[in-house]
Tab-separated table of C-alpha atoms in Angstrom:
chain	number	residue	atom	x	y	z
A	1	MET	CA	-25.054	-51.280	-3.893
A	2	PRO	CA	-25.789	-52.398	-0.317
A	3	LYS	CA	-26.823	-49.597	1.999
A	4	PRO	CA	-25.937	-48.945	5.638
A	5	THR	CA	-28.205	-50.861	7.971
A	6	PHE	CA	-29.092	-50.906	11.645
A	7	LYS	CA	-29.835	-54.635	11.560
A	8	VAL	CA	-26.818	-56.029	13.455
A	9	ARG	CA	-26.424	-59.164	15.553
A	10	ILE	CA	-23.242	-59.966	17.558
A	11	TRP	CA	-22.519	-63.381	19.043
A	12	ALA	CA	-20.365	-64.304	22.033
A	13	ILE	CA	-16.668	-65.061	21.592
A	14	ARG	CA	-15.861	-68.724	20.984
A	15	GLU	CA	-12.624	-70.656	20.805
A	16	HIS	CA	-11.814	-71.527	17.189
A	17	VAL	CA	-10.510	-75.105	17.414
A	18	ARG	CA	-9.870	-75.581	13.698
A	19	SER	CA	-7.469	-72.636	13.633
A	20	GLY	CA	-5.332	-74.171	16.364
A	21	PRO	CA	-5.194	-73.818	20.130
A	22	ASN	CA	-5.646	-70.434	21.807
A	23	THR	CA	-7.439	-68.940	18.759
A	24	PHE	CA	-10.677	-67.072	19.373
A	25	GLU	CA	-13.375	-66.165	16.883
A	26	LEU	CA	-15.685	-63.122	16.863
A	27	ARG	CA	-18.849	-63.588	14.784
A	28	TRP	CA	-21.479	-61.015	13.844
A	29	LYS	CA	-24.106	-60.412	11.195
A	30	VAL	CA	-24.933	-57.170	9.358
A	31	GLY	CA	-28.201	-57.312	7.462
A	32	ASN	CA	-28.134	-60.786	5.925
A	33	GLU	CA	-24.341	-60.918	5.611
A	34	PRO	CA	-22.294	-62.957	8.152
A	35	PHE	CA	-18.826	-61.765	9.242
A	36	SER	CA	-16.085	-63.173	11.445
A	37	ALA	CA	-12.582	-62.382	12.698
A	38	THR	CA	-10.057	-64.486	14.595
A	39	PHE	CA	-7.696	-63.336	17.363
A	40	LYS	CA	-4.769	-64.908	19.162
A	41	THR	CA	-6.158	-64.019	22.591
A	42	LYS	CA	-9.625	-63.772	24.074
A	43	THR	CA	-8.780	-60.297	25.365
A	44	LEU	CA	-8.209	-58.998	21.842
A	45	ALA	CA	-11.449	-60.612	20.635
A	46	ASP	CA	-13.391	-59.126	23.575
A	47	GLY	CA	-11.944	-55.699	22.836
A	48	GLU	CA	-13.079	-55.815	19.194
A	49	ARG	CA	-16.506	-57.123	20.181
A	50	SER	CA	-16.829	-54.285	22.696
A	51	LYS	CA	-16.243	-51.740	19.887
A	52	LEU	CA	-18.989	-53.298	17.780
A	53	VAL	CA	-21.421	-53.422	20.714
A	54	THR	CA	-20.680	-49.772	21.558
A	55	ALA	CA	-21.460	-48.750	17.972
A	56	VAL	CA	-24.753	-50.696	18.074
A	57	ASN	CA	-25.749	-49.144	21.393
A	58	ALA	CA	-24.954	-45.674	19.998
A	59	GLY	CA	-27.410	-46.275	17.170
A	60	GLU	CA	-24.711	-46.184	14.512
A	61	PRO	CA	-25.414	-47.802	11.107
A	62	PHE	CA	-23.183	-50.601	9.838
A	63	ASP	CA	-21.834	-51.187	6.347
A	64	GLU	CA	-23.170	-54.355	4.705
A	65	ILE	CA	-20.061	-54.705	2.536
A	66	SER	CA	-17.351	-54.614	5.204
A	67	GLY	CA	-19.501	-55.378	8.231
A	68	LEU	CA	-17.995	-52.429	10.103
A	69	PRO	CA	-19.611	-49.332	11.662
A	70	MET	CA	-19.906	-46.545	9.100
A	71	SER	CA	-17.677	-44.269	11.183
A	72	VAL	CA	-14.875	-46.820	10.886
A	73	VAL	CA	-15.461	-47.195	7.132
A	74	ARG	CA	-15.341	-43.444	6.570
A	75	ALA	CA	-12.204	-43.046	8.709
A	76	ARG	CA	-10.532	-45.870	6.780
A	77	ASP	CA	-11.515	-44.412	3.392
A	78	ASP	CA	-11.026	-40.735	4.308
A	79	VAL	CA	-9.354	-38.744	1.537
A	80	SER	CA	-8.500	-35.069	1.210
A	81	TRP	CA	-10.851	-32.546	-0.363
A	82	TYR	CA	-8.263	-32.011	-3.115
A	83	ALA	CA	-8.196	-35.726	-3.970
A	84	HIS	CA	-11.996	-35.892	-3.889
A	85	ALA	CA	-12.290	-32.836	-6.164
A	86	ARG	CA	-10.017	-34.481	-8.735
A	87	ASP	CA	-12.031	-37.695	-8.475
A	88	TYR	CA	-15.139	-35.628	-9.215
A	89	ILE	CA	-13.511	-34.076	-12.293
A	90	GLU	CA	-12.456	-37.515	-13.530
A	91	MET	CA	-16.007	-38.825	-13.054
A	92	LYS	CA	-17.683	-35.880	-14.806
A	93	TRP	CA	-15.185	-35.210	-17.591
A	94	PRO	CA	-16.092	-37.820	-20.269
A	95	ASP	CA	-19.758	-36.823	-20.592
A	96	SER	CA	-19.438	-33.072	-19.986
A	97	PRO	CA	-19.354	-30.396	-22.718
A	98	ALA	CA	-16.179	-28.331	-22.694
A	99	LYS	CA	-18.022	-25.300	-21.306
A	100	THR	CA	-19.381	-27.362	-18.418
A	101	ARG	CA	-15.852	-28.586	-17.690
A	102	THR	CA	-14.749	-24.975	-17.250
A	103	THR	CA	-17.617	-24.228	-14.840
A	104	HIS	CA	-16.699	-27.264	-12.734
A	105	ALA	CA	-13.055	-26.157	-12.640
A	106	ASP	CA	-14.091	-22.598	-11.816
A	107	MET	CA	-16.098	-23.671	-8.764
A	108	LEU	CA	-13.429	-26.056	-7.493
A	109	ALA	CA	-10.690	-23.459	-7.977
A	110	THR	CA	-12.768	-21.016	-5.897
A	111	ALA	CA	-13.587	-23.465	-3.099
A	112	THR	CA	-10.286	-25.337	-2.698
A	113	PRO	CA	-8.165	-22.488	-1.209
A	114	HIS	CA	-10.762	-22.210	1.593
A	115	LEU	CA	-10.674	-25.921	2.449
A	116	VAL	CA	-7.175	-26.069	3.927
A	117	ARG	CA	-5.790	-26.754	7.393
A	118	SER	CA	-3.620	-23.637	7.451
A	119	ARG	CA	-2.881	-20.640	5.247
A	120	VAL	CA	0.758	-20.396	6.308
A	121	GLY	CA	2.929	-20.394	3.221
A	122	MET	CA	-0.050	-20.281	0.863
A	123	PRO	CA	0.969	-19.237	-2.669
A	124	PRO	CA	-0.309	-15.892	-4.028
A	125	ALA	CA	-4.017	-16.016	-4.884
A	126	ARG	CA	-3.580	-15.595	-8.637
A	127	ASP	CA	-0.827	-18.223	-8.854
A	128	LEU	CA	-2.971	-20.662	-6.896
A	129	ARG	CA	-6.005	-19.896	-9.055
A	130	THR	CA	-4.038	-20.589	-12.257
A	131	ALA	CA	-2.623	-23.826	-10.882
A	132	LEU	CA	-6.024	-25.126	-9.774
A	133	TYR	CA	-8.194	-23.952	-12.672
A	134	SER	CA	-5.835	-24.614	-15.574
A	135	TRP	CA	-3.980	-27.685	-14.283
A	136	ALA	CA	-5.425	-29.459	-11.230
A	137	PHE	CA	-9.007	-29.501	-12.532
A	138	ASN	CA	-8.293	-29.723	-16.264
A	139	MET	CA	-8.038	-33.432	-16.978
A	140	ASN	CA	-6.515	-32.835	-20.422
A	141	ARG	CA	-3.392	-31.511	-18.702
A	142	TRP	CA	-2.906	-34.274	-16.163
A	143	THR	CA	-0.353	-36.012	-18.375
A	144	GLN	CA	1.607	-32.795	-19.029
A	145	GLU	CA	4.514	-31.472	-16.991
A	146	PRO	CA	3.371	-28.234	-15.283
A	147	PRO	CA	5.564	-25.129	-14.894
A	148	ASP	CA	7.603	-24.940	-11.714
A	149	GLN	CA	5.333	-22.370	-10.027
A	150	VAL	CA	2.230	-24.472	-10.797
A	151	ARG	CA	3.912	-27.589	-9.442
A	152	LYS	CA	4.824	-25.821	-6.180
A	153	SER	CA	1.300	-24.416	-5.759
A	154	LEU	CA	-0.320	-27.815	-6.267
A	155	ALA	CA	2.134	-29.473	-3.887
A	156	TRP	CA	1.182	-26.939	-1.198
A	157	ILE	CA	-2.543	-27.591	-1.714
A	158	GLU	CA	-2.027	-31.337	-1.616
A	159	ARG	CA	-0.220	-31.070	1.744
A	160	HIS	CA	-2.699	-28.681	3.371
A	161	SER	CA	-6.064	-29.823	2.000
A	162	LEU	CA	-8.664	-30.748	4.624
A	163	PRO	CA	-9.764	-34.374	4.955
A	164	MET	CA	-13.288	-34.938	3.673
A	165	SER	CA	-14.485	-35.914	7.151
A	166	GLN	CA	-13.995	-32.303	8.290
A	167	LEU	CA	-16.459	-31.056	5.682
A	168	ASP	CA	-19.229	-32.428	7.890
A	169	ASP	CA	-18.977	-29.101	9.712
A	170	PRO	CA	-21.496	-26.380	8.702
A	171	MET	CA	-18.996	-23.622	9.513
A	172	VAL	CA	-16.506	-25.053	7.023
A	173	ILE	CA	-19.214	-25.186	4.371
A	174	ARG	CA	-20.300	-21.625	5.142
A	175	ARG	CA	-16.726	-20.452	4.580
A	176	VAL	CA	-16.870	-21.801	1.039
A	177	LEU	CA	-20.291	-20.298	0.325
A	178	VAL	CA	-19.077	-16.868	1.398
A	179	ALA	CA	-16.083	-17.270	-0.934
A	180	PHE	CA	-18.472	-17.771	-3.843
A	181	THR	CA	-19.829	-14.242	-3.356
A	182	LYS	CA	-16.460	-12.584	-4.079
A	183	ASN	CA	-14.353	-12.363	-7.209
A	184	LEU	CA	-10.616	-12.870	-7.062
A	185	ASP	CA	-10.073	-9.092	-6.849
A	186	GLY	CA	-12.487	-8.808	-3.904
A	187	SER	CA	-15.360	-7.324	-5.900
A	188	LYS	CA	-18.885	-8.662	-5.586
A	189	ALA	CA	-19.590	-11.696	-7.740
A	190	ALA	CA	-22.633	-11.807	-10.020
A	191	ALA	CA	-25.637	-13.528	-8.465
A	192	SER	CA	-25.849	-15.998	-11.356
A	193	SER	CA	-22.218	-17.002	-10.754
A	194	VAL	CA	-22.844	-17.532	-7.021
A	195	ILE	CA	-25.887	-19.713	-7.685
A	196	ARG	CA	-24.062	-21.754	-10.324
A	197	LYS	CA	-21.119	-22.430	-7.993
A	198	LYS	CA	-23.409	-23.328	-5.102
A	199	ASN	CA	-25.260	-25.855	-7.279
A	200	ILE	CA	-22.034	-27.486	-8.456
A	201	PHE	CA	-20.717	-27.561	-4.875
A	202	HIS	CA	-23.919	-29.341	-3.826
A	203	ASN	CA	-23.295	-31.913	-6.550
A	204	VAL	CA	-19.668	-32.428	-5.477
A	205	LEU	CA	-20.765	-33.046	-1.881
A	206	GLY	CA	-23.501	-35.380	-3.109
A	207	TYR	CA	-20.822	-37.380	-4.899
A	208	ALA	CA	-18.945	-37.594	-1.580
A	209	VAL	CA	-22.041	-39.174	0.007
A	210	GLU	CA	-22.249	-41.606	-2.900
A	211	ALA	CA	-18.570	-42.469	-2.445
A	212	ARG	CA	-19.204	-42.932	1.311
A	213	ARG	CA	-16.804	-40.135	2.191
A	214	LEU	CA	-19.547	-38.176	3.971
A	215	PRO	CA	-22.578	-39.498	5.888
A	216	HIS	CA	-24.880	-36.846	4.356
A	217	ASN	CA	-24.724	-33.666	2.297
A	218	PRO	CA	-23.641	-30.983	4.812
A	219	LEU	CA	-24.774	-28.142	2.537
A	220	LYS	CA	-28.330	-28.787	3.686
A	221	LEU	CA	-27.374	-27.924	7.278
A	222	VAL	CA	-26.238	-24.377	6.472
A	223	GLN	CA	-28.816	-21.593	6.768
A	224	TRP	CA	-27.471	-19.539	3.897
A	225	THR	CA	-29.380	-17.995	1.009
A	226	ALA	CA	-27.775	-17.258	-2.332
A	227	PRO	CA	-28.413	-13.788	-3.795
A	228	ALA	CA	-31.367	-13.594	-6.168
A	229	ALA	CA	-30.371	-13.710	-9.822
A	230	VAL	CA	-32.211	-11.577	-12.355
A	231	GLU	CA	-33.133	-13.822	-15.287
A	232	GLU	CA	-35.483	-11.440	-17.054
A	233	VAL	CA	-34.385	-9.609	-20.159
A	234	ASP	CA	-34.266	-5.867	-19.487
A	235	PRO	CA	-36.372	-4.045	-22.093
A	236	ALA	CA	-33.616	-1.407	-22.140
A	237	VAL	CA	-31.366	-3.795	-24.103
A	238	VAL	CA	-34.011	-4.600	-26.720
A	239	ALA	CA	-33.651	-2.707	-30.005
A	240	ASN	CA	-36.740	-2.060	-32.112
A	241	PRO	CA	-36.942	-3.270	-35.756
A	242	ARG	CA	-35.871	0.113	-37.174
A	243	GLN	CA	-32.824	0.261	-34.912
A	244	VAL	CA	-31.882	-3.326	-35.824
A	245	ARG	CA	-32.185	-2.500	-39.540
A	246	ASP	CA	-29.927	0.545	-39.122
A	247	LEU	CA	-27.383	-1.433	-37.073
A	248	LEU	CA	-27.180	-4.173	-39.711
A	249	ALA	CA	-26.708	-1.541	-42.404
A	250	ALA	CA	-23.873	-0.009	-40.347
A	251	VAL	CA	-22.257	-3.443	-40.143
A	252	ARG	CA	-22.505	-3.895	-43.921
A	253	THR	CA	-20.895	-0.545	-44.727
A	254	GLN	CA	-17.782	-0.976	-42.567
A	255	ASP	CA	-15.374	-3.113	-44.597
A	256	ALA	CA	-15.008	-6.592	-46.081
A	257	ARG	CA	-15.373	-8.198	-42.656
A	258	GLY	CA	-18.481	-6.137	-41.957
A	259	ARG	CA	-20.078	-7.136	-45.261
A	260	HIS	CA	-19.362	-10.757	-44.421
A	261	LEU	CA	-20.933	-10.478	-40.952
A	262	GLU	CA	-24.197	-8.725	-41.860
A	263	ALA	CA	-26.058	-12.027	-42.357
A	264	PHE	CA	-24.318	-13.467	-39.271
A	265	PHE	CA	-25.851	-10.778	-37.070
A	266	GLY	CA	-29.093	-10.946	-39.055
A	267	GLY	CA	-29.520	-14.596	-38.070
A	268	MET	CA	-29.411	-13.707	-34.383
A	269	TYR	CA	-32.335	-11.339	-34.916
A	270	HIS	CA	-34.505	-12.939	-37.611
A	271	ALA	CA	-33.991	-16.572	-36.457
A	272	ALA	CA	-33.090	-15.945	-32.788
A	273	MET	CA	-29.865	-17.906	-33.215
A	274	ARG	CA	-27.361	-18.092	-30.420
A	275	PRO	CA	-23.863	-17.003	-31.547
A	276	ALA	CA	-22.596	-20.606	-31.259
A	277	GLU	CA	-25.455	-21.708	-33.555
A	278	ALA	CA	-24.813	-18.957	-36.112
A	279	VAL	CA	-21.091	-19.798	-36.213
A	280	PHE	CA	-21.842	-23.248	-37.634
A	281	LEU	CA	-24.782	-22.401	-39.918
A	282	ARG	CA	-24.270	-24.286	-43.207
A	283	ASP	CA	-25.852	-23.934	-46.618
A	284	ALA	CA	-27.304	-27.458	-46.329
A	285	ASN	CA	-29.330	-26.249	-43.322
A	286	CYS	CA	-30.910	-23.359	-45.240
A	287	TYR	CA	-34.015	-23.457	-47.429
A	288	LEU	CA	-33.941	-20.210	-49.412
A	289	PRO	CA	-36.848	-19.873	-51.881
A	290	PRO	CA	-37.154	-17.009	-54.395
A	291	ASP	CA	-37.758	-13.464	-53.150
A	292	GLY	CA	-41.038	-12.830	-51.412
A	293	ALA	CA	-41.378	-16.258	-49.782
A	294	TRP	CA	-40.528	-17.427	-46.292
A	295	GLY	CA	-37.568	-19.772	-45.917
A	296	MET	CA	-36.281	-22.078	-43.205
A	297	VAL	CA	-33.046	-22.670	-41.315
A	298	THR	CA	-32.668	-25.986	-39.514
A	299	LEU	CA	-30.326	-25.659	-36.559
A	300	GLY	CA	-28.688	-28.796	-35.245
A	301	LYS	CA	-25.056	-28.145	-34.372
A	302	THR	CA	-23.273	-25.541	-32.287
A	303	ARG	CA	-19.625	-24.584	-31.988
A	304	PRO	CA	-19.125	-22.647	-28.720
A	305	ARG	CA	-15.607	-21.303	-28.265
A	306	VAL	CA	-14.124	-22.625	-25.026
A	307	GLY	CA	-10.392	-23.098	-25.530
A	308	SER	CA	-8.341	-25.917	-27.005
A	309	SER	CA	-7.203	-27.243	-23.614
A	310	TRP	CA	-10.806	-28.076	-22.608
A	311	THR	CA	-12.078	-29.866	-25.726
A	312	ASP	CA	-11.607	-33.505	-26.695
A	313	SER	CA	-10.577	-32.504	-30.220
A	314	GLY	CA	-7.917	-30.037	-29.152
A	315	LYS	CA	-9.671	-27.311	-31.160
A	316	PRO	CA	-10.792	-23.991	-29.632
A	317	HIS	CA	-14.468	-24.627	-30.530
A	318	ASP	CA	-16.318	-27.505	-28.926
A	319	GLU	CA	-18.411	-29.713	-31.197
A	320	ARG	CA	-21.865	-30.000	-29.632
A	321	GLY	CA	-25.545	-30.391	-30.425
A	322	LEU	CA	-28.158	-27.795	-29.541
A	323	LYS	CA	-28.075	-26.338	-26.042
A	324	TRP	CA	-30.124	-28.331	-23.500
A	325	ARG	CA	-31.234	-30.768	-26.235
A	326	PRO	CA	-30.370	-34.382	-27.173
A	327	GLU	CA	-27.304	-34.575	-29.404
A	328	LYS	CA	-29.082	-35.236	-32.718
A	329	GLU	CA	-32.158	-33.063	-32.164
A	330	THR	CA	-32.733	-30.218	-34.639
A	331	ARG	CA	-34.683	-26.961	-34.437
A	332	PRO	CA	-36.328	-25.699	-37.654
A	333	VAL	CA	-36.898	-21.943	-37.602
A	334	PRO	CA	-38.917	-20.141	-40.312
A	335	ILE	CA	-37.168	-17.012	-41.599
A	336	PRO	CA	-38.838	-13.983	-43.218
A	337	PRO	CA	-38.197	-12.975	-46.842
A	338	VAL	CA	-35.857	-10.151	-45.761
A	339	TYR	CA	-33.484	-12.675	-44.179
A	340	VAL	CA	-33.890	-15.103	-47.071
A	341	ARG	CA	-32.601	-12.349	-49.387
A	342	MET	CA	-29.804	-11.533	-46.959
A	343	LEU	CA	-28.568	-15.146	-46.956
A	344	ARG	CA	-28.907	-15.515	-50.730
A	345	ASP	CA	-26.881	-12.329	-51.257
A	346	HIS	CA	-24.291	-13.525	-48.721
A	347	ILE	CA	-23.779	-16.861	-50.471
A	348	ALA	CA	-23.588	-15.165	-53.874
A	349	ALA	CA	-20.960	-12.716	-52.636
A	350	HIS	CA	-18.873	-14.903	-50.319
A	351	GLY	CA	-19.616	-18.530	-51.196
A	352	VAL	CA	-19.319	-21.170	-48.504
A	353	ALA	CA	-16.480	-22.935	-46.709
A	354	PRO	CA	-15.439	-26.473	-47.791
A	355	ASP	CA	-17.568	-27.894	-44.959
A	356	GLY	CA	-20.557	-25.757	-45.991
A	357	ARG	CA	-20.246	-23.049	-43.309
A	358	LEU	CA	-21.649	-19.681	-44.340
A	359	PHE	CA	-19.536	-17.591	-41.967
A	360	ARG	CA	-15.776	-17.807	-41.533
A	361	THR	CA	-12.647	-15.735	-41.006
A	362	ALA	CA	-10.396	-14.572	-43.837
A	363	ARG	CA	-8.369	-17.772	-43.360
A	364	GLY	CA	-11.444	-19.997	-43.307
A	365	GLY	CA	-11.553	-20.500	-39.524
A	366	MET	CA	-14.458	-20.198	-37.129
A	367	VAL	CA	-15.829	-16.700	-36.575
A	368	GLN	CA	-14.746	-15.525	-33.111
A	369	GLU	CA	-16.292	-13.140	-30.628
A	370	SER	CA	-13.134	-11.038	-30.484
A	371	GLY	CA	-13.588	-10.282	-34.179
A	372	TYR	CA	-17.324	-9.821	-34.573
A	373	GLY	CA	-17.541	-7.947	-31.249
A	374	VAL	CA	-15.382	-5.125	-32.638
A	375	VAL	CA	-17.569	-4.855	-35.751
A	376	TRP	CA	-20.712	-4.677	-33.624
A	377	GLN	CA	-19.380	-1.925	-31.352
A	378	ARG	CA	-18.425	0.182	-34.366
A	379	ALA	CA	-21.964	-0.198	-35.716
A	380	ARG	CA	-23.453	0.952	-32.384
A	381	GLU	CA	-21.213	4.008	-32.316
A	382	LYS	CA	-22.262	4.919	-35.851
A	383	VAL	CA	-26.023	4.425	-35.461
A	384	LEU	CA	-26.870	5.273	-31.869
A	385	VAL	CA	-26.824	8.746	-30.361
A	386	PRO	CA	-24.336	9.193	-27.465
A	387	GLU	CA	-27.000	8.604	-24.794
A	388	GLN	CA	-28.063	5.345	-26.464
A	389	SER	CA	-24.476	4.253	-27.113
A	390	ALA	CA	-23.715	4.655	-23.400
A	391	SER	CA	-26.837	2.688	-22.483
A	392	PRO	CA	-27.261	-1.125	-22.527
A	393	LEU	CA	-29.304	-0.913	-25.766
A	394	ALA	CA	-28.120	-3.745	-28.051
A	395	LYS	CA	-24.796	-3.651	-26.208
A	396	ARG	CA	-23.917	-7.239	-27.074
A	397	PRO	CA	-24.550	-9.115	-30.327
A	398	TYR	CA	-26.505	-11.616	-28.178
A	399	ASP	CA	-29.034	-8.829	-27.531
A	400	LEU	CA	-30.142	-9.238	-31.154
A	401	ARG	CA	-31.576	-12.617	-30.146
A	402	HIS	CA	-33.443	-10.934	-27.295
A	403	ALA	CA	-34.729	-8.311	-29.704
A	404	GLY	CA	-35.933	-10.967	-32.149
A	405	VAL	CA	-37.818	-13.008	-29.564
A	406	SER	CA	-39.293	-9.867	-28.004
A	407	PHE	CA	-40.520	-8.731	-31.414
A	408	TRP	CA	-42.226	-12.095	-31.991
A	409	LEU	CA	-44.001	-11.854	-28.646
A	410	ARG	CA	-45.078	-8.268	-29.187
A	411	SER	CA	-46.374	-9.220	-32.640
A	412	GLY	CA	-48.780	-11.660	-31.013
A	413	VAL	CA	-46.989	-14.919	-31.883
A	414	ASP	CA	-48.116	-17.712	-29.581
A	415	PRO	CA	-45.585	-18.089	-26.705
A	416	ALA	CA	-45.353	-21.839	-27.322
A	417	GLU	CA	-44.233	-21.194	-30.907
A	418	CYS	CA	-41.831	-18.468	-29.781
A	419	ALA	CA	-40.319	-20.891	-27.268
A	420	ARG	CA	-39.950	-23.614	-29.908
A	421	ARG	CA	-38.235	-21.293	-32.385
A	422	ALA	CA	-35.909	-19.879	-29.736
A	423	GLY	CA	-35.029	-23.283	-28.269
A	424	HIS	CA	-36.548	-22.525	-24.856
A	425	SER	CA	-39.173	-24.209	-22.729
A	426	ILE	CA	-42.362	-22.179	-22.396
A	427	ALA	CA	-41.697	-21.662	-18.678
A	428	VAL	CA	-38.210	-20.274	-19.343
A	429	LEU	CA	-39.470	-18.066	-22.165
A	430	LEU	CA	-42.173	-16.476	-20.017
A	431	ARG	CA	-39.774	-16.020	-17.108
A	432	VAL	CA	-36.914	-14.546	-19.152
A	433	TYR	CA	-39.048	-12.309	-21.356
A	434	ALA	CA	-41.647	-11.338	-18.727
A	435	LYS	CA	-40.843	-7.612	-18.946
A	436	CYS	CA	-40.969	-7.683	-22.735
A	437	LEU	CA	-44.573	-8.879	-22.714
A	438	ASP	CA	-45.984	-5.535	-21.553
A	439	GLY	CA	-47.105	-4.514	-25.020
A	440	ALA	CA	-48.746	-7.862	-25.678
A	441	MET	CA	-50.553	-7.685	-22.345
A	442	GLU	CA	-51.872	-4.213	-23.125
A	443	ALA	CA	-53.125	-5.392	-26.502
A	444	ALA	CA	-54.810	-8.386	-24.895
A	445	ASN	CA	-56.447	-6.160	-22.277
A	446	HIS	CA	-57.732	-3.891	-25.031
A	447	ARG	CA	-59.286	-6.802	-26.928
A	448	ILE	CA	-60.914	-8.122	-23.729
A	449	ALA	CA	-62.309	-4.662	-22.940
A	450	GLU	CA	-63.781	-4.403	-26.451
A	451	GLY	CA	-65.427	-7.793	-25.995
A	452	LEU	CA	-66.976	-6.779	-22.700
A	453	THR	CA	-68.255	-3.567	-24.273
A	454	GLU	CA	-70.063	-5.526	-26.981
A	455	TRP	CA	-71.957	-7.487	-24.329
A	456	ASP	CA	-72.832	-4.297	-22.474
């Protein structure tokens, strides 16, 4: 795509004989591309030439495609923020996982109410949020007829949305950044949420530069720092092996659903599976040798629950490969004999679904967080003393994954191998589990001290 250039040459007006009498031609060149325009009077031609000369003298770049100053091109192509946001969704939608689609919609639904000319007559915040998040920025619903309240809210936004040219104002951008720091109810937003929205906003504005709707990304002009996000796993959430064993036993003794979910939770600990990976674990992905030997699970597919309106299939669970990995990449994870026995017992007792899934609901559907979350909380209440139950210790099923990886590190497993098994990069592993390495560091210091003593 041709880029704006400062290489412009403008010739004098000449009478264009071939076009008939009293016709005048303006000729100029932008880069290597020649341009011309004809006028009925010399005065009109001189006026247009004067505009081009003024732009050149002001040091303004010209567009090699149209031959016009970039300010004229942007004014001609200026669209509203709302239209640009929908263009961005349409551009991103085909190649984005369903979960990513929701994060894009979330950011745009937060920013859009703050990019309006006036707030007079603005719909209630929650109504506007629903209209933007669930309809305006959900491409699957663009062909559906929205409810009356949604239609009115979107019509108001469409009328009052700022033109993109006005986003080249740092104070307008700052207004949006401040909005990212608050939840809809006015409470303080999580730092990770603020950073995520800021990054997506930066990408949306970058797309505006690419579409020649902005001369540059105005986010870079704002002296604003996002709150620091804590990525490290808090050791307070990490259960020790005895606590994990007791929690899994408490899951097993609850009821039929608990017995079915014991191996589901066990996979998060012994194989560091993410819940979306455990949901789609199939018997074909499991190597389960006789008792006493290590086995292997090969993870390759995930089924994160997002909502049927966001997926291409229309099903609540999105069909994806491993997180942050190419679609067909797999991750083999060795599993200890205790988990091999757990899976063998599970298959013997419950069988597998027609598609080979090990874990499913009573009706054969995908296991859902709303169901297994209740089972996990009951197990915590049964096993943990009141002080522990009120603490963050193993509060979420996902904390089993943290406990598993932390146990590997504390056992002296090489961080590179821990990262591979967990599906992390080494840098992310060391950053996220930095506080869980204390025991390993102490052991390493002890071994180094012993070595120095020998040389003494």
